[in-house]
PDB file of C-alpha atoms in Angstrom:
ATOM      1  CA  MET A1309       0.000   0.000   0.000  1.00 42.00           C
ATOM      2  CA  PRO A1310       1.219   3.568  -0.538  1.00 40.00           C
ATOM      3  CA  GLU A1311       3.130   5.107   2.341  1.00 41.00           C
ATOM      4  CA  ALA A1312       3.446   8.756   3.284  1.00 39.00           C
ATOM      5  CA  PRO A1313       6.794  10.410   2.596  1.00 37.00           C
ATOM      6  CA  GLY A1314       9.261   9.436   5.273  1.00 36.00           C
ATOM      7  CA  ALA A1315       7.113   6.626   6.645  1.00 44.00           C
ATOM      8  CA  ASN A1316       8.637   3.238   7.297  1.00 45.00           C
ATOM      9  CA  PRO A1317       7.730   0.635   4.670  1.00 48.00           C
ATOM     10  CA  SER A1318       5.364  -2.027   5.960  1.00 61.00           C
ATOM     11  CA  TYR A1319       4.033  -5.397   4.932  1.00 68.00           C
ATOM     12  CA  PRO A1320       0.539  -5.568   3.398  1.00 77.00           C
ATOM     13  CA  PRO A1321      -2.281  -4.561   5.755  1.00 90.00           C
ATOM     14  CA  ILE A1322      -4.008  -7.159   7.893  1.00 97.00           C
ATOM     15  CA  GLY A1323      -7.695  -6.930   8.732  1.00 98.00           C
ATOM     16  CA  LEU A1324      -8.169  -7.191  12.496  1.00 98.00           C
ATOM     17  CA  VAL A1325     -11.603  -8.064  13.888  1.00 98.00           C
ATOM     18  CA  LEU A1326     -11.806  -6.924  17.507  1.00 97.00           C
ATOM     19  CA  ALA A1327     -13.937  -9.521  19.287  1.00 95.00           C
ATOM     20  CA  GLY A1328     -12.174  -9.665  22.622  1.00 77.00           C
ATOM     21  CA  GLY A1329     -14.676  -7.935  24.899  1.00 63.00           C
ATOM     22  CA  GLN A1330     -16.593  -9.423  27.772  1.00 56.00           C
ATOM     23  CA  GLY A1331     -19.999  -8.644  26.280  1.00 50.00           C
ATOM     24  CA  ARG A1332     -21.285  -7.214  29.554  1.00 51.00           C
ATOM     25  CA  ARG A1333     -24.104  -5.321  27.854  1.00 50.00           C
ATOM     26  CA  MET A1334     -25.028  -8.546  26.030  1.00 45.00           C
ATOM     27  CA  GLY A1335     -25.467 -10.345  29.336  1.00 48.00           C
ATOM     28  CA  GLY A1336     -21.986 -11.826  29.165  1.00 60.00           C
ATOM     29  CA  ARG A1337     -22.567 -13.477  25.779  1.00 69.00           C
ATOM     30  CA  ASN A1338     -19.706 -13.583  23.298  1.00 83.00           C
ATOM     31  CA  LYS A1339     -20.800 -10.794  21.015  1.00 89.00           C
ATOM     32  CA  GLY A1340     -19.338 -12.254  17.848  1.00 93.00           C
ATOM     33  CA  TRP A1341     -21.637 -15.252  18.088  1.00 95.00           C
ATOM     34  CA  VAL A1342     -24.798 -13.300  18.832  1.00 92.00           C
ATOM     35  CA  GLU A1343     -27.174 -13.692  15.904  1.00 92.00           C
ATOM     36  CA  TYR A1344     -28.494 -10.663  14.036  1.00 90.00           C
ATOM     37  CA  ARG A1345     -30.972 -11.175  11.222  1.00 88.00           C
ATOM     38  CA  GLY A1346     -30.342 -14.895  11.341  1.00 93.00           C
ATOM     39  CA  ARG A1347     -26.526 -14.951  11.268  1.00 94.00           C
ATOM     40  CA  PRO A1348     -23.728 -14.483  13.825  1.00 95.00           C
ATOM     41  CA  LEU A1349     -22.279 -10.984  13.883  1.00 96.00           C
ATOM     42  CA  VAL A1350     -18.748 -12.236  13.247  1.00 97.00           C
ATOM     43  CA  GLU A1351     -19.781 -13.889   9.986  1.00 97.00           C
ATOM     44  CA  GLN A1352     -21.351 -10.673   8.744  1.00 96.00           C
ATOM     45  CA  VAL A1353     -18.321  -8.594   9.684  1.00 97.00           C
ATOM     46  CA  LEU A1354     -15.949 -11.054   8.001  1.00 98.00           C
ATOM     47  CA  GLU A1355     -18.075 -11.019   4.858  1.00 97.00           C
ATOM     48  CA  ARG A1356     -17.766  -7.244   4.543  1.00 96.00           C
ATOM     49  CA  LEU A1357     -14.111  -7.096   5.548  1.00 97.00           C
ATOM     50  CA  ARG A1358     -12.750  -9.965   3.434  1.00 96.00           C
ATOM     51  CA  PRO A1359     -12.843  -8.143   0.042  1.00 96.00           C
ATOM     52  CA  GLN A1360     -10.947  -5.190   1.523  1.00 96.00           C
ATOM     53  CA  VAL A1361      -7.789  -6.932   2.794  1.00 96.00           C
ATOM     54  CA  ASP A1362      -5.457  -9.769   1.851  1.00 93.00           C
ATOM     55  CA  SER A1363      -5.608 -11.476   5.238  1.00 96.00           C
ATOM     56  CA  ILE A1364      -7.641 -11.370   8.452  1.00 98.00           C
ATOM     57  CA  VAL A1365      -6.971 -12.156  12.097  1.00 98.00           C
ATOM     58  CA  ILE A1366      -9.488 -12.193  14.957  1.00 97.00           C
ATOM     59  CA  SER A1367      -8.744 -10.825  18.421  1.00 96.00           C
ATOM     60  CA  ALA A1368     -10.752 -12.743  21.025  1.00 94.00           C
ATOM     61  CA  ASN A1369     -10.392 -14.027  24.579  1.00 91.00           C
ATOM     62  CA  THR A1370     -13.194 -16.602  24.655  1.00 90.00           C
ATOM     63  CA  ASP A1371     -14.492 -19.197  22.165  1.00 92.00           C
ATOM     64  CA  ILE A1372     -11.058 -19.126  20.542  1.00 93.00           C
ATOM     65  CA  ASP A1373     -11.378 -22.555  18.880  1.00 94.00           C
ATOM     66  CA  ARG A1374     -14.788 -21.613  17.552  1.00 95.00           C
ATOM     67  CA  TYR A1375     -13.378 -18.478  15.961  1.00 96.00           C
ATOM     68  CA  ARG A1376     -10.442 -20.415  14.509  1.00 96.00           C
ATOM     69  CA  ALA A1377     -12.905 -22.841  12.936  1.00 97.00           C
ATOM     70  CA  LEU A1378     -13.953 -19.954  10.682  1.00 96.00           C
ATOM     71  CA  GLY A1379     -10.574 -20.314   8.982  1.00 97.00           C
ATOM     72  CA  PHE A1380      -8.728 -17.335  10.457  1.00 97.00           C
ATOM     73  CA  PRO A1381      -6.066 -17.037  13.161  1.00 97.00           C
ATOM     74  CA  CYS A1382      -7.475 -16.043  16.548  1.00 96.00           C
ATOM     75  CA  LEU A1383      -5.271 -14.244  19.046  1.00 95.00           C
ATOM     76  CA  PRO A1384      -6.048 -13.721  22.752  1.00 92.00           C
ATOM     77  CA  ASP A1385      -4.787 -10.693  24.627  1.00 88.00           C
ATOM     78  CA  THR A1386      -1.340 -10.968  26.152  1.00 81.00           C
ATOM     79  CA  ARG A1387      -2.541  -9.033  29.203  1.00 80.00           C
ATOM     80  CA  PRO A1388      -5.015 -10.203  31.856  1.00 71.00           C
ATOM     81  CA  ASP A1389      -8.342  -8.705  32.872  1.00 70.00           C
ATOM     82  CA  TYR A1390      -9.658  -7.573  29.479  1.00 70.00           C
ATOM     83  CA  PRO A1391      -7.772  -4.268  29.183  1.00 76.00           C
ATOM     84  CA  GLY A1392      -9.726  -3.271  26.081  1.00 89.00           C
ATOM     85  CA  PRO A1393      -9.514  -3.254  22.288  1.00 94.00           C
ATOM     86  CA  LEU A1394      -6.099  -1.620  22.185  1.00 95.00           C
ATOM     87  CA  ALA A1395      -4.725  -4.777  23.808  1.00 94.00           C
ATOM     88  CA  GLY A1396      -6.114  -6.715  20.862  1.00 95.00           C
ATOM     89  CA  ILE A1397      -4.282  -4.411  18.476  1.00 97.00           C
ATOM     90  CA  ALA A1398      -1.068  -4.896  20.465  1.00 96.00           C
ATOM     91  CA  ALA A1399      -1.498  -8.681  20.348  1.00 95.00           C
ATOM     92  CA  ALA A1400      -1.868  -8.552  16.568  1.00 97.00           C
ATOM     93  CA  TRP A1401       1.360  -6.580  16.220  1.00 97.00           C
ATOM     94  CA  ALA A1402       3.140  -9.033  18.510  1.00 96.00           C
ATOM     95  CA  HIS A1403       2.292 -11.814  16.050  1.00 95.00           C
ATOM     96  CA  TYR A1404       2.552  -9.780  12.848  1.00 95.00           C
ATOM     97  CA  PRO A1405       5.256  -7.155  13.379  1.00 95.00           C
ATOM     98  CA  GLY A1406       5.717  -4.657  10.598  1.00 94.00           C
ATOM     99  CA  HIS A1407       2.173  -4.909   9.265  1.00 95.00           C
ATOM    100  CA  THR A1408      -0.291  -2.086   8.918  1.00 96.00           C
ATOM    101  CA  LEU A1409      -3.549  -3.052  10.665  1.00 98.00           C
ATOM    102  CA  LEU A1410      -7.113  -2.295   9.607  1.00 98.00           C
ATOM    103  CA  SER A1411      -9.180  -2.679  12.780  1.00 98.00           C
ATOM    104  CA  VAL A1412     -12.951  -3.142  12.958  1.00 98.00           C
ATOM    105  CA  PRO A1413     -15.227  -4.139  15.861  1.00 96.00           C
ATOM    106  CA  VAL A1414     -17.122  -7.423  15.723  1.00 96.00           C
ATOM    107  CA  ASP A1415     -20.449  -5.748  16.555  1.00 94.00           C
ATOM    108  CA  ALA A1416     -20.690  -3.622  13.378  1.00 94.00           C
ATOM    109  CA  PRO A1417     -22.183  -5.887  10.684  1.00 95.00           C
ATOM    110  CA  CYS A1418     -22.790  -3.011   8.256  1.00 95.00           C
ATOM    111  CA  LEU A1419     -19.224  -1.673   8.180  1.00 96.00           C
ATOM    112  CA  PRO A1420     -18.397   0.391   5.072  1.00 97.00           C
ATOM    113  CA  PRO A1421     -17.430  -1.643   1.990  1.00 97.00           C
ATOM    114  CA  ASP A1422     -14.887   1.078   1.128  1.00 97.00           C
ATOM    115  CA  LEU A1423     -13.466   1.481   4.641  1.00 97.00           C
ATOM    116  CA  ALA A1424      -9.960   0.279   3.758  1.00 96.00           C
ATOM    117  CA  GLU A1425      -9.822   2.260   0.534  1.00 96.00           C
ATOM    118  CA  ARG A1426     -10.819   5.581   2.053  1.00 97.00           C
ATOM    119  CA  LEU A1427      -8.655   5.264   5.154  1.00 97.00           C
ATOM    120  CA  ASP A1428      -5.714   4.236   2.979  1.00 96.00           C
ATOM    121  CA  GLN A1429      -6.181   7.151   0.584  1.00 95.00           C
ATOM    122  CA  THR A1430      -6.018   9.595   3.476  1.00 96.00           C
ATOM    123  CA  LEU A1431      -3.137   7.914   5.278  1.00 95.00           C
ATOM    124  CA  ALA A1432      -1.102   7.647   2.083  1.00 93.00           C
ATOM    125  CA  VAL A1433      -0.831  11.430   1.804  1.00 95.00           C
ATOM    126  CA  SER A1434      -0.507  12.102   5.533  1.00 94.00           C
ATOM    127  CA  ALA A1435       2.353  12.007   7.979  1.00 94.00           C
ATOM    128  CA  ALA A1436      -0.087  10.754  10.636  1.00 97.00           C
ATOM    129  CA  PRO A1437       0.542   7.286  12.096  1.00 97.00           C
ATOM    130  CA  ALA A1438      -3.124   6.261  11.853  1.00 98.00           C
ATOM    131  CA  ALA A1439      -6.418   7.176  10.204  1.00 98.00           C
ATOM    132  CA  MET A1440      -9.803   6.702  11.876  1.00 98.00           C
ATOM    133  CA  ALA A1441     -13.376   7.112  10.733  1.00 98.00           C
ATOM    134  CA  HIS A1442     -15.893   9.803  11.674  1.00 98.00           C
ATOM    135  CA  ASP A1443     -19.538   9.021  10.947  1.00 97.00           C
ATOM    136  CA  GLY A1444     -20.637  12.647  10.791  1.00 97.00           C
ATOM    137  CA  ALA A1445     -21.762  12.742  14.417  1.00 96.00           C
ATOM    138  CA  ARG A1446     -18.926  11.095  16.318  1.00 95.00           C
ATOM    139  CA  LEU A1447     -15.491   9.621  15.988  1.00 96.00           C
ATOM    140  CA  GLN A1448     -15.307   5.873  15.364  1.00 97.00           C
ATOM    141  CA  PRO A1449     -11.739   5.082  16.453  1.00 96.00           C
ATOM    142  CA  LEU A1450     -12.091   1.299  16.281  1.00 96.00           C
ATOM    143  CA  PHE A1451     -12.539   1.651  12.515  1.00 98.00           C
ATOM    144  CA  ALA A1452      -8.915   2.539  11.907  1.00 98.00           C
ATOM    145  CA  LEU A1453      -5.869   1.973   9.767  1.00 98.00           C
ATOM    146  CA  LEU A1454      -2.710   1.935  11.889  1.00 98.00           C
ATOM    147  CA  ARG A1455       0.907   2.055  10.784  1.00 97.00           C
ATOM    148  CA  PRO A1456       3.285  -0.388  12.510  1.00 96.00           C
ATOM    149  CA  VAL A1457       5.410   2.508  13.750  1.00 96.00           C
ATOM    150  CA  LEU A1458       2.812   2.728  16.549  1.00 97.00           C
ATOM    151  CA  ALA A1459       3.494  -0.768  17.915  1.00 97.00           C
ATOM    152  CA  ALA A1460       6.202   0.188  20.417  1.00 96.00           C
ATOM    153  CA  ARG A1461       4.266   3.251  21.599  1.00 96.00           C
ATOM    154  CA  LEU A1462       1.150   1.165  22.164  1.00 96.00           C
ATOM    155  CA  GLU A1463       3.048  -1.450  24.179  1.00 94.00           C
ATOM    156  CA  ALA A1464       4.528   1.262  26.376  1.00 94.00           C
ATOM    157  CA  ASP A1465       1.197   2.998  26.883  1.00 94.00           C
ATOM    158  CA  LEU A1466      -0.551  -0.263  27.770  1.00 93.00           C
ATOM    159  CA  ALA A1467       2.167  -1.029  30.303  1.00 91.00           C
ATOM    160  CA  ASP A1468       1.181   2.189  32.063  1.00 90.00           C
ATOM    161  CA  GLY A1469      -2.424   1.017  32.427  1.00 82.00           C
ATOM    162  CA  SER A1470      -5.682   0.557  30.521  1.00 69.00           C
ATOM    163  CA  LEU A1471      -6.279   3.133  27.816  1.00 82.00           C
ATOM    164  CA  ALA A1472      -9.343   4.996  26.607  1.00 91.00           C
ATOM    165  CA  VAL A1473      -9.449   4.259  22.889  1.00 94.00           C
ATOM    166  CA  GLY A1474     -10.571   7.655  21.636  1.00 93.00           C
ATOM    167  CA  ARG A1475      -8.107   9.539  23.799  1.00 94.00           C
ATOM    168  CA  TRP A1476      -5.210   7.337  22.678  1.00 96.00           C
ATOM    169  CA  PHE A1477      -5.982   7.938  19.014  1.00 97.00           C
ATOM    170  CA  ARG A1478      -6.110  11.679  19.638  1.00 95.00           C
ATOM    171  CA  ASP A1479      -2.852  11.572  21.589  1.00 96.00           C
ATOM    172  CA  ILE A1480      -0.992   9.816  18.767  1.00 97.00           C
ATOM    173  CA  GLY A1481      -2.232  12.363  16.241  1.00 97.00           C
ATOM    174  CA  ALA A1482      -4.465  10.110  14.156  1.00 97.00           C
ATOM    175  CA  THR A1483      -6.029  11.776  11.147  1.00 97.00           C
ATOM    176  CA  VAL A1484      -9.820  11.702  10.733  1.00 98.00           C
ATOM    177  CA  VAL A1485     -11.643  10.478   7.615  1.00 98.00           C
ATOM    178  CA  ASP A1486     -15.185  11.665   6.905  1.00 98.00           C
ATOM    179  CA  PHE A1487     -17.751   8.899   6.416  1.00 98.00           C
ATOM    180  CA  SER A1488     -20.793  11.111   6.996  1.00 98.00           C
ATOM    181  CA  ASP A1489     -22.235   9.857   3.698  1.00 98.00           C
ATOM    182  CA  GLN A1490     -22.884   6.445   5.307  1.00 96.00           C
ATOM    183  CA  PRO A1491     -23.476   6.895   9.049  1.00 95.00           C
ATOM    184  CA  ASP A1492     -25.580   3.733   9.313  1.00 95.00           C
ATOM    185  CA  ALA A1493     -22.502   1.675   8.425  1.00 96.00           C
ATOM    186  CA  PHE A1494     -21.167   2.343  11.924  1.00 96.00           C
ATOM    187  CA  ILE A1495     -24.196   1.207  13.894  1.00 92.00           C
ATOM    188  CA  ASN A1496     -22.935  -1.211  16.516  1.00 86.00           C
ATOM    189  CA  LEU A1497     -25.012  -3.756  18.358  1.00 74.00           C
ATOM    190  CA  ASN A1498     -24.227  -3.611  22.038  1.00 61.00           C
ATOM    191  CA  THR A1499     -27.399  -4.805  23.770  1.00 52.00           C
ATOM    192  CA  PRO A1500     -30.083  -7.441  23.155  1.00 54.00           C
ATOM    193  CA  GLU A1501     -32.471  -4.595  22.286  1.00 49.00           C
ATOM    194  CA  ASP A1502     -30.182  -3.501  19.423  1.00 48.00           C
ATOM    195  CA  LEU A1503     -30.626  -6.881  17.768  1.00 48.00           C
ATOM    196  CA  THR A1504     -34.316  -6.317  17.096  1.00 51.00           C
ATOM    197  CA  GLY A1505     -33.684  -3.535  14.563  1.00 50.00           C
TER     198      GLY A1505
END
């Protein structure tokens, strides 16, 4: 993929499905396997992500064998106590150093079909280390393209304690990409009530 002037070259981007949460608002259910419109969320996310990247890895801390049965590597966090999605990103870099990562959450079955393309176009002409989506109303930092130059910084920041995702992306100087033309693509399903839509 194109790199900004002065950026370190990287291997092809890897799609990273963030499915490592505890699903507290889903009553403790593994969110990736919750069915929405007759199919598990993870299958719908993979279907939309697969055409956009060459390879995919899943970040999860439960049902790991079940996720692997889908045909993709599944990586648990390297830190205890569910420190959040940034730990999943760090785990992916630990296994795939030097790769740019395209992260998406497992509870967003309508993610944009041009997510990778638009984030890449912006990052390619930017000196920023990452690009994240904005749906027109709010930032969507888990929909992000991250350069591998961030790997060491993320490890150090996680060692200092759990991180708020949005704040971390602002602190690293991530650039923002406007997706206000398709806000419904970022609807995430957090509670049982959301599944009835």
